[in-house]
GROMACS .gro file of C-alpha atoms in nm:
model
  368
    1MET     CA    1  -1.192  -0.630   0.147
    2SER     CA    2  -0.903  -0.713   0.379
    3LEU     CA    3  -0.577  -0.574   0.238
    4LYS     CA    4  -0.275  -0.493   0.451
    5ALA     CA    5   0.037  -0.282   0.410
    6GLY     CA    6   0.335  -0.373   0.628
    7ILE     CA    7   0.566  -0.104   0.768
    8VAL     CA    8   0.920  -0.248   0.767
    9GLY     CA    9   1.277  -0.132   0.819
   10LEU     CA   10   1.578  -0.174   1.045
   11PRO     CA   11   1.530  -0.121   1.419
   12ASN     CA   12   1.503   0.241   1.537
   13VAL     CA   13   1.434   0.405   1.200
   14GLY     CA   14   1.092   0.548   1.293
   15LYS     CA   15   0.853   0.264   1.200
   16SER     CA   16   0.649   0.272   1.519
   17THR     CA   17   0.642   0.654   1.523
   18LEU     CA   18   0.506   0.647   1.167
   19PHE     CA   19   0.253   0.379   1.262
   20ASN     CA   20   0.140   0.583   1.563
   21ALA     CA   21   0.094   0.891   1.346
   22ILE     CA   22  -0.091   0.709   1.066
   23THR     CA   23  -0.327   0.517   1.294
   24ASN     CA   24  -0.336   0.771   1.580
   25SER     CA   25  -0.225   0.487   1.807
   26HIS     CA   26   0.017   0.484   2.097
   27VAL     CA   27   0.233   0.175   2.048
   28GLU     CA   28   0.581   0.169   2.201
   29ALA     CA   29   0.845   0.359   2.004
   30ALA     CA   30   1.157   0.294   2.211
   31ASN     CA   31   1.526   0.369   2.156
   32TYR     CA   32   1.638   0.005   2.136
   33PRO     CA   33   1.605  -0.283   1.888
   34PHE     CA   34   1.294  -0.504   1.887
   35ALA     CA   35   1.068  -0.272   2.088
   36THR     CA   36   0.806  -0.410   1.849
   37ILE     CA   37   0.785  -0.792   1.856
   38ASN     CA   38   0.434  -0.887   1.753
   39PRO     CA   39   0.300  -0.670   1.470
   40ASN     CA   40   0.067  -0.389   1.572
   41THR     CA   41  -0.237  -0.354   1.347
   42GLY     CA   42  -0.427  -0.033   1.277
   43VAL     CA   43  -0.710   0.058   1.042
   44VAL     CA   44  -0.656   0.389   0.863
   45ASN     CA   45  -0.903   0.617   0.691
   46VAL     CA   46  -0.816   0.712   0.334
   47PRO     CA   47  -0.831   1.092   0.298
   48ASP     CA   48  -1.049   1.181  -0.001
   49GLU     CA   49  -1.152   1.535  -0.094
   50ARG     CA   50  -1.426   1.390  -0.317
   51LEU     CA   51  -1.607   1.238  -0.019
   52GLU     CA   52  -1.587   1.572   0.160
   53PHE     CA   53  -1.754   1.743  -0.138
   54LEU     CA   54  -2.028   1.479  -0.167
   55THR     CA   55  -2.096   1.503   0.206
   56GLY     CA   56  -2.134   1.879   0.180
   57LEU     CA   57  -2.368   1.837  -0.118
   58PHE     CA   58  -2.600   1.568   0.026
   59ASN     CA   59  -2.570   1.661   0.396
   60PRO     CA   60  -2.613   1.301   0.516
   61LYS     CA   61  -2.654   1.178   0.875
   62ARG     CA   62  -2.312   1.012   0.858
   63LYS     CA   63  -1.998   1.001   0.647
   64ILE     CA   64  -1.786   0.686   0.617
   65GLN     CA   65  -1.439   0.687   0.463
   66ALA     CA   66  -1.262   0.407   0.279
   67THR     CA   67  -1.015   0.213   0.496
   68PHE     CA   68  -0.736  -0.042   0.487
   69GLU     CA   69  -0.495  -0.196   0.739
   70PHE     CA   70  -0.139  -0.112   0.834
   71TYR     CA   71   0.100  -0.353   1.012
   72ASP     CA   72   0.389  -0.225   1.223
   73ILE     CA   73   0.641  -0.510   1.191
   74ALA     CA   74   0.946  -0.579   1.409
   75GLY     CA   75   1.279  -0.439   1.290
   76LEU     CA   76   1.489  -0.659   1.064
   77VAL     CA   77   1.860  -0.719   1.120
   78ARG     CA   78   2.138  -0.868   0.910
   79GLY     CA   79   2.100  -1.249   0.902
   80ALA     CA   80   1.720  -1.246   0.935
   81SER     CA   81   1.686  -1.491   0.644
   82LYS     CA   82   1.885  -1.737   0.857
   83GLY     CA   83   1.678  -1.671   1.169
   84GLU     CA   84   1.887  -1.395   1.328
   85GLY     CA   85   1.705  -1.151   1.557
   86LEU     CA   86   1.334  -1.202   1.501
   87GLY     CA   87   1.404  -1.310   1.144
   88ASN     CA   88   1.157  -1.593   1.097
   89GLN     CA   89   0.876  -1.401   1.269
   90PHE     CA   90   0.959  -1.089   1.072
   91LEU     CA   91   0.951  -1.269   0.738
   92SER     CA   92   0.627  -1.451   0.815
   93HIS     CA   93   0.461  -1.121   0.909
   94ILE     CA   94   0.569  -0.964   0.578
   95ARG     CA   95   0.423  -1.262   0.389
   96GLU     CA   96   0.083  -1.173   0.535
   97CYS     CA   97   0.099  -0.824   0.380
   98ASP     CA   98  -0.005  -0.719   0.030
   99ALA     CA   99   0.238  -0.427   0.003
  100ILE     CA  100   0.547  -0.300   0.183
  101VAL     CA  101   0.618   0.046   0.326
  102GLU     CA  102   0.991   0.056   0.396
  103VAL     CA  103   1.098   0.328   0.638
  104VAL     CA  104   1.456   0.443   0.584
  105ARG     CA  105   1.640   0.656   0.837
  106CYS     CA  106   1.768   0.975   0.671
  107PHE     CA  107   1.876   1.182   0.970
  108ASP     CA  108   2.170   1.198   1.210
  109SER     CA  109   2.117   1.188   1.586
  110ASN     CA  110   2.341   1.119   1.883
  111GLU     CA  111   2.035   1.035   2.092
  112ILE     CA  112   1.883   0.760   1.875
  113VAL     CA  113   2.087   0.442   1.843
  114HIS     CA  114   2.144   0.300   1.492
  115VAL     CA  115   2.175  -0.078   1.485
  116ASP     CA  116   2.487  -0.047   1.262
  117GLU     CA  117   2.624   0.252   1.456
  118SER     CA  118   2.609   0.491   1.159
  119VAL     CA  119   2.349   0.638   0.925
  120ASP     CA  120   2.372   0.502   0.571
  121PRO     CA  121   2.042   0.471   0.380
  122LYS     CA  122   2.200   0.282   0.087
  123ARG     CA  123   2.347   0.019   0.319
  124ASP     CA  124   2.022  -0.009   0.516
  125ILE     CA  125   1.813  -0.067   0.203
  126GLU     CA  126   2.066  -0.319   0.071
  127THR     CA  127   2.052  -0.504   0.405
  128ILE     CA  128   1.676  -0.544   0.386
  129ASN     CA  129   1.677  -0.626   0.013
  130LEU     CA  130   1.944  -0.890   0.068
  131GLU     CA  131   1.763  -1.059   0.357
  132LEU     CA  132   1.431  -1.067   0.172
  133ALA     CA  133   1.606  -1.185  -0.146
  134MET     CA  134   1.781  -1.470   0.039
  135ALA     CA  135   1.450  -1.582   0.192
  136ASP     CA  136   1.292  -1.577  -0.155
  137LEU     CA  137   1.589  -1.759  -0.304
  138ALA     CA  138   1.532  -2.048  -0.065
  139THR     CA  139   1.167  -2.061  -0.177
  140VAL     CA  140   1.260  -2.054  -0.547
  141GLU     CA  141   1.535  -2.317  -0.515
  142LYS     CA  142   1.300  -2.550  -0.328
  143ARG     CA  143   1.035  -2.519  -0.600
  144LEU     CA  144   1.286  -2.563  -0.882
  145SER     CA  145   1.425  -2.880  -0.726
  146SER     CA  146   1.078  -3.034  -0.733
  147ILE     CA  147   0.989  -2.947  -1.095
  148GLU     CA  148   1.311  -2.931  -1.300
  149THR     CA  149   1.317  -3.308  -1.359
  150LYS     CA  150   0.954  -3.308  -1.476
  151ALA     CA  151   1.031  -3.019  -1.709
  152ARG     CA  152   1.352  -3.168  -1.852
  153ILE     CA  153   1.266  -3.539  -1.877
  154ASN     CA  154   0.887  -3.560  -1.882
  155LYS     CA  155   0.846  -3.240  -2.087
  156ASP     CA  156   0.558  -3.145  -1.858
  157LYS     CA  157   0.416  -2.817  -1.998
  158GLU     CA  158   0.324  -2.665  -1.661
  159SER     CA  159   0.667  -2.745  -1.518
  160ILE     CA  160   0.841  -2.602  -1.825
  161TYR     CA  161   0.641  -2.282  -1.784
  162GLU     CA  162   0.729  -2.255  -1.414
  163VAL     CA  163   1.098  -2.312  -1.481
  164SER     CA  164   1.092  -2.037  -1.746
  165ILE     CA  165   0.969  -1.794  -1.477
  166LEU     CA  166   1.172  -1.918  -1.182
  167LYS     CA  167   1.514  -1.934  -1.352
  168PRO     CA  168   1.538  -1.559  -1.426
  169ILE     CA  169   1.395  -1.478  -1.081
  170LYS     CA  170   1.663  -1.702  -0.925
  171GLU     CA  171   1.939  -1.518  -1.114
  172VAL     CA  172   1.819  -1.180  -0.985
  173LEU     CA  173   1.783  -1.304  -0.626
  174GLU     CA  174   2.133  -1.454  -0.630
  175LYS     CA  175   2.263  -1.101  -0.685
  176GLY     CA  176   2.079  -0.990  -0.372
  177GLU     CA  177   1.834  -0.785  -0.580
  178PRO     CA  178   1.453  -0.792  -0.543
  179ALA     CA  179   1.246  -0.999  -0.785
  180ARG     CA  180   1.037  -0.691  -0.866
  181SER     CA  181   1.343  -0.543  -1.043
  182LEU     CA  182   1.299  -0.812  -1.311
  183SER     CA  183   1.082  -0.717  -1.610
  184LEU     CA  184   0.826  -0.995  -1.617
  185LYS     CA  185   0.528  -1.018  -1.851
  186LYS     CA  186   0.206  -0.926  -1.673
  187GLU     CA  187   0.071  -1.283  -1.680
  188ASP     CA  188   0.405  -1.422  -1.553
  189TYR     CA  189   0.415  -1.169  -1.270
  190GLU     CA  190   0.059  -1.250  -1.167
  191PHE     CA  191   0.134  -1.626  -1.175
  192ALA     CA  192   0.448  -1.584  -0.964
  193PHE     CA  193   0.281  -1.345  -0.720
  194LYS     CA  194  -0.012  -1.580  -0.668
  195ASN     CA  195   0.178  -1.909  -0.645
  196TYR     CA  196   0.514  -1.835  -0.481
  197HIS     CA  197   0.431  -1.554  -0.234
  198LEU     CA  198   0.774  -1.400  -0.283
  199LEU     CA  199   0.857  -1.116  -0.047
  200THR     CA  200   1.051  -0.917  -0.307
  201LEU     CA  201   0.767  -0.933  -0.560
  202LYS     CA  202   0.541  -0.735  -0.329
  203PRO     CA  203   0.496  -0.372  -0.439
  204ILE     CA  204   0.698  -0.132  -0.226
  205ILE     CA  205   0.708   0.235  -0.136
  206TYR     CA  206   0.999   0.400   0.047
  207VAL     CA  207   0.936   0.649   0.327
  208ALA     CA  208   1.246   0.858   0.390
  209ASN     CA  209   1.237   0.970   0.755
  210VAL     CA  210   1.421   1.302   0.746
  211SER     CA  211   1.509   1.550   1.019
  212ASP     CA  212   1.288   1.849   1.096
  213SER     CA  213   1.542   2.087   0.941
  214ASP     CA  214   1.588   1.880   0.624
  215TYR     CA  215   1.210   1.863   0.581
  216MET     CA  216   1.220   2.236   0.505
  217ASP     CA  217   1.498   2.191   0.247
  218LEU     CA  218   1.444   1.849   0.087
  219GLU     CA  219   1.637   1.921  -0.233
  220ASN     CA  220   1.960   1.944  -0.039
  221CYS     CA  221   1.904   1.638   0.181
  222LYS     CA  222   2.192   1.406   0.090
  223TYR     CA  223   2.038   1.097   0.249
  224LEU     CA  224   1.704   1.151   0.072
  225ASN     CA  225   1.876   1.174  -0.265
  226GLU     CA  226   2.046   0.840  -0.200
  227VAL     CA  227   1.709   0.675  -0.139
  228LYS     CA  228   1.567   0.833  -0.454
  229GLU     CA  229   1.848   0.687  -0.665
  230ILE     CA  230   1.777   0.336  -0.539
  231ALA     CA  231   1.401   0.370  -0.579
  232ALA     CA  232   1.439   0.500  -0.935
  233LYS     CA  233   1.612   0.177  -1.037
  234GLU     CA  234   1.312  -0.021  -0.907
  235ASN     CA  235   1.050   0.221  -1.045
  236SER     CA  236   0.937   0.270  -0.684
  237GLN     CA  237   0.809   0.584  -0.515
  238VAL     CA  238   0.980   0.776  -0.234
  239ILE     CA  239   0.789   0.997   0.009
  240PRO     CA  240   1.001   1.214   0.241
  241ILE     CA  241   0.846   1.287   0.579
  242SER     CA  242   0.954   1.374   0.930
  243CYS     CA  243   0.793   1.105   1.146
  244GLU     CA  244   0.823   1.328   1.453
  245ILE     CA  245   0.648   1.621   1.284
  246GLU     CA  246   0.376   1.391   1.152
  247TYR     CA  247   0.318   1.243   1.496
  248GLU     CA  248   0.278   1.594   1.638
  249LEU     CA  249   0.041   1.685   1.353
  250SER     CA  250  -0.173   1.375   1.406
  251SER     CA  251  -0.250   1.480   1.764
  252LEU     CA  252  -0.373   1.828   1.667
  253PRO     CA  253  -0.734   1.929   1.594
  254LYS     CA  254  -0.816   1.961   1.224
  255GLU     CA  255  -0.804   2.343   1.220
  256GLU     CA  256  -0.470   2.363   1.401
  257ARG     CA  257  -0.329   2.092   1.172
  258ALA     CA  258  -0.411   2.305   0.867
  259GLU     CA  259  -0.239   2.606   1.026
  260PHE     CA  260   0.069   2.399   1.111
  261LEU     CA  261   0.087   2.268   0.752
  262ALA     CA  262   0.061   2.623   0.620
  263THR     CA  263   0.369   2.721   0.822
  264LEU     CA  264   0.552   2.432   0.654
  265GLY     CA  265   0.434   2.546   0.311
  266ALA     CA  266   0.236   2.224   0.258
  267SER     CA  267  -0.125   2.169   0.153
  268GLU     CA  268  -0.144   1.815   0.291
  269SER     CA  269   0.051   1.614   0.546
  270GLY     CA  270   0.317   1.361   0.457
  271LEU     CA  271   0.095   1.099   0.618
  272ASP     CA  272  -0.189   1.173   0.378
  273LYS     CA  273   0.057   1.133   0.091
  274VAL     CA  274   0.176   0.799   0.230
  275ILE     CA  275  -0.178   0.668   0.280
  276LYS     CA  276  -0.289   0.772  -0.070
  277ALA     CA  277   0.028   0.627  -0.225
  278VAL     CA  278  -0.015   0.292  -0.048
  279TYR     CA  279  -0.381   0.283  -0.153
  280LYS     CA  280  -0.267   0.308  -0.516
  281LEU     CA  281   0.017   0.063  -0.452
  282LEU     CA  282  -0.242  -0.194  -0.343
  283ASN     CA  283  -0.417  -0.135  -0.680
  284LEU     CA  284  -0.724   0.001  -0.505
  285SER     CA  285  -0.982   0.255  -0.616
  286THR     CA  286  -1.297   0.407  -0.467
  287PHE     CA  287  -1.663   0.420  -0.561
  288PHE     CA  288  -1.923   0.617  -0.368
  289THR     CA  289  -2.279   0.567  -0.250
  290VAL     CA  290  -2.468   0.882  -0.153
  291GLY     CA  291  -2.796   0.986   0.002
  292GLU     CA  292  -2.962   1.153   0.300
  293ASP     CA  293  -2.870   0.873   0.541
  294GLU     CA  294  -2.510   0.818   0.439
  295CYS     CA  295  -2.230   0.920   0.207
  296ARG     CA  296  -1.975   0.643   0.191
  297ALA     CA  297  -1.650   0.562   0.011
  298TRP     CA  298  -1.611   0.194  -0.080
  299THR     CA  299  -1.279   0.029  -0.163
  300PHE     CA  300  -1.252  -0.200  -0.465
  301LYS     CA  301  -0.973  -0.367  -0.658
  302ASN     CA  302  -0.913  -0.219  -1.002
  303GLY     CA  303  -1.066  -0.440  -1.271
  304MET     CA  304  -1.369  -0.545  -1.067
  305LEU     CA  305  -1.707  -0.553  -1.242
  306ALA     CA  306  -2.024  -0.383  -1.118
  307PRO     CA  307  -2.181  -0.700  -0.963
  308GLN     CA  308  -1.859  -0.770  -0.769
  309CYS     CA  309  -1.856  -0.415  -0.635
  310ALA     CA  310  -2.222  -0.452  -0.539
  311GLY     CA  311  -2.117  -0.761  -0.343
  312ILE     CA  312  -1.875  -0.548  -0.138
  313ILE     CA  313  -2.179  -0.371   0.006
  314HIS     CA  314  -2.379  -0.691   0.060
  315SER     CA  315  -2.365  -1.041  -0.091
  316ASP     CA  316  -2.737  -1.015  -0.180
  317PHE     CA  317  -2.660  -0.715  -0.400
  318GLU     CA  318  -2.428  -0.930  -0.611
  319LYS     CA  319  -2.658  -1.233  -0.624
  320GLY     CA  320  -2.960  -1.031  -0.734
  321PHE     CA  321  -2.775  -0.768  -0.940
  322ILE     CA  322  -2.989  -0.612  -1.215
  323LYS     CA  323  -2.832  -0.280  -1.311
  324ALA     CA  324  -2.607  -0.007  -1.175
  325GLU     CA  325  -2.713   0.355  -1.196
  326VAL     CA  326  -2.382   0.539  -1.236
  327TYR     CA  327  -2.241   0.886  -1.277
  328SER     CA  328  -1.889   1.020  -1.229
  329TYR     CA  329  -1.766   1.236  -0.943
  330GLU     CA  330  -1.633   1.486  -1.199
  331ASP     CA  331  -1.983   1.531  -1.341
  332ILE     CA  332  -2.157   1.582  -1.005
  333HIS     CA  333  -1.883   1.828  -0.911
  334THR     CA  334  -1.942   2.020  -1.235
  335TYR     CA  335  -2.324   2.012  -1.245
  336GLY     CA  336  -2.385   2.038  -0.869
  337SER     CA  337  -2.694   1.816  -0.835
  338GLU     CA  338  -2.838   1.484  -0.948
  339LEU     CA  339  -3.131   1.666  -1.109
  340ALA     CA  340  -2.892   1.865  -1.327
  341LEU     CA  341  -2.710   1.543  -1.417
  342LYS     CA  342  -3.036   1.380  -1.529
  343GLU     CA  343  -3.127   1.680  -1.740
  344ALA     CA  344  -2.781   1.670  -1.901
  345GLY     CA  345  -2.805   1.294  -1.965
  346LYS     CA  346  -2.502   1.222  -1.749
  347ILE     CA  347  -2.654   0.935  -1.545
  348ARG     CA  348  -2.597   0.594  -1.707
  349MET     CA  349  -2.746   0.248  -1.659
  350GLU     CA  350  -2.471  -0.015  -1.663
  351GLY     CA  351  -2.497  -0.395  -1.673
  352LYS     CA  352  -2.307  -0.697  -1.543
  353THR     CA  353  -2.004  -0.645  -1.768
  354TYR     CA  354  -1.939  -0.286  -1.660
  355GLU     CA  355  -1.591  -0.236  -1.511
  356MET     CA  356  -1.611   0.008  -1.223
  357LYS     CA  357  -1.407   0.327  -1.242
  358ASP     CA  358  -1.242   0.524  -0.966
  359GLY     CA  359  -1.477   0.804  -0.861
  360ASP     CA  360  -1.798   0.637  -0.979
  361VAL     CA  361  -2.106   0.736  -0.777
  362VAL     CA  362  -2.344   0.441  -0.796
  363PHE     CA  363  -2.688   0.314  -0.698
  364PHE     CA  364  -2.723  -0.064  -0.740
  365ARG     CA  365  -3.056  -0.210  -0.852
  366PHE     CA  366  -3.105  -0.571  -0.738
  367ASN     CA  367  -3.373  -0.829  -0.672
  368VAL     CA  368  -3.338  -1.125  -0.433
   0.00000   0.00000   0.00000
């Protein structure tokens, strides 16, 4: 299942440093605009304590975590929607992503150049929102021009429906606000998302890149609070991290990382929080397969049925699907063994209409 999250923001806000930390890569993170031109791609493992428990219980030969892709995209500048900077490339790269991680600079530094010569998270977010909104507005206006006549004169039902969705989206975009700030019905949102590929309809999470000192006192970080206010209006999530600290953490052995986190008073890294949050933002969940050979976390889209999830493992599993033998992670954690689950009647046989749940441990029965 190929799903991608794009890391975006103005130049020099910490995007490449965050990407390096998340993917344990070493892409250029320079102190000048457009150090990143072509997007860097990295596959990240999704941290999951449940897989760790199952691995300890079954002691398999190998453990395989769930994964998804991150894109590190070139910095956007004012006028990108009109082709300024790397505007057209930037926008096309975002269109390829399923969700957006917007990095916002929330620290002062005389050593790191800001493209607008001052630190102002509100202005930076508004710059990106405006450029993406203007690009979407061009898309919406082009579509409206081709269907409004059919809707008005021919009374074409499909065109009337499209106009009813596009008109309110157009009004929001003309204000420079993202389309996701509009309260659309679920079916209207899904139609628009599928057919128009609007940048500002993509789900977003804000990563506030704070200084090392502010990371220890987040409540009093003025810049972070500004980002939170904006995100609250969009019903979006904000995760404060120090990209520099996270990059240092990512290079440490597991044991030393835990010790470092303890000194910060944290149980998990900011990166783990970002990865988990983006996983949810992409509407993803996890089911597990377990045994002596392998314990593995599999990624699926919420709403998928058992045969479709079987097909993630192998297409033959879906074609010849018979039943799914299922129990929940919570139950195996409580009872401690599959034998105890059987004795307690906690293992179920599910059919083709079963909708998979996050944390399901499953054995697929099939015949080809």
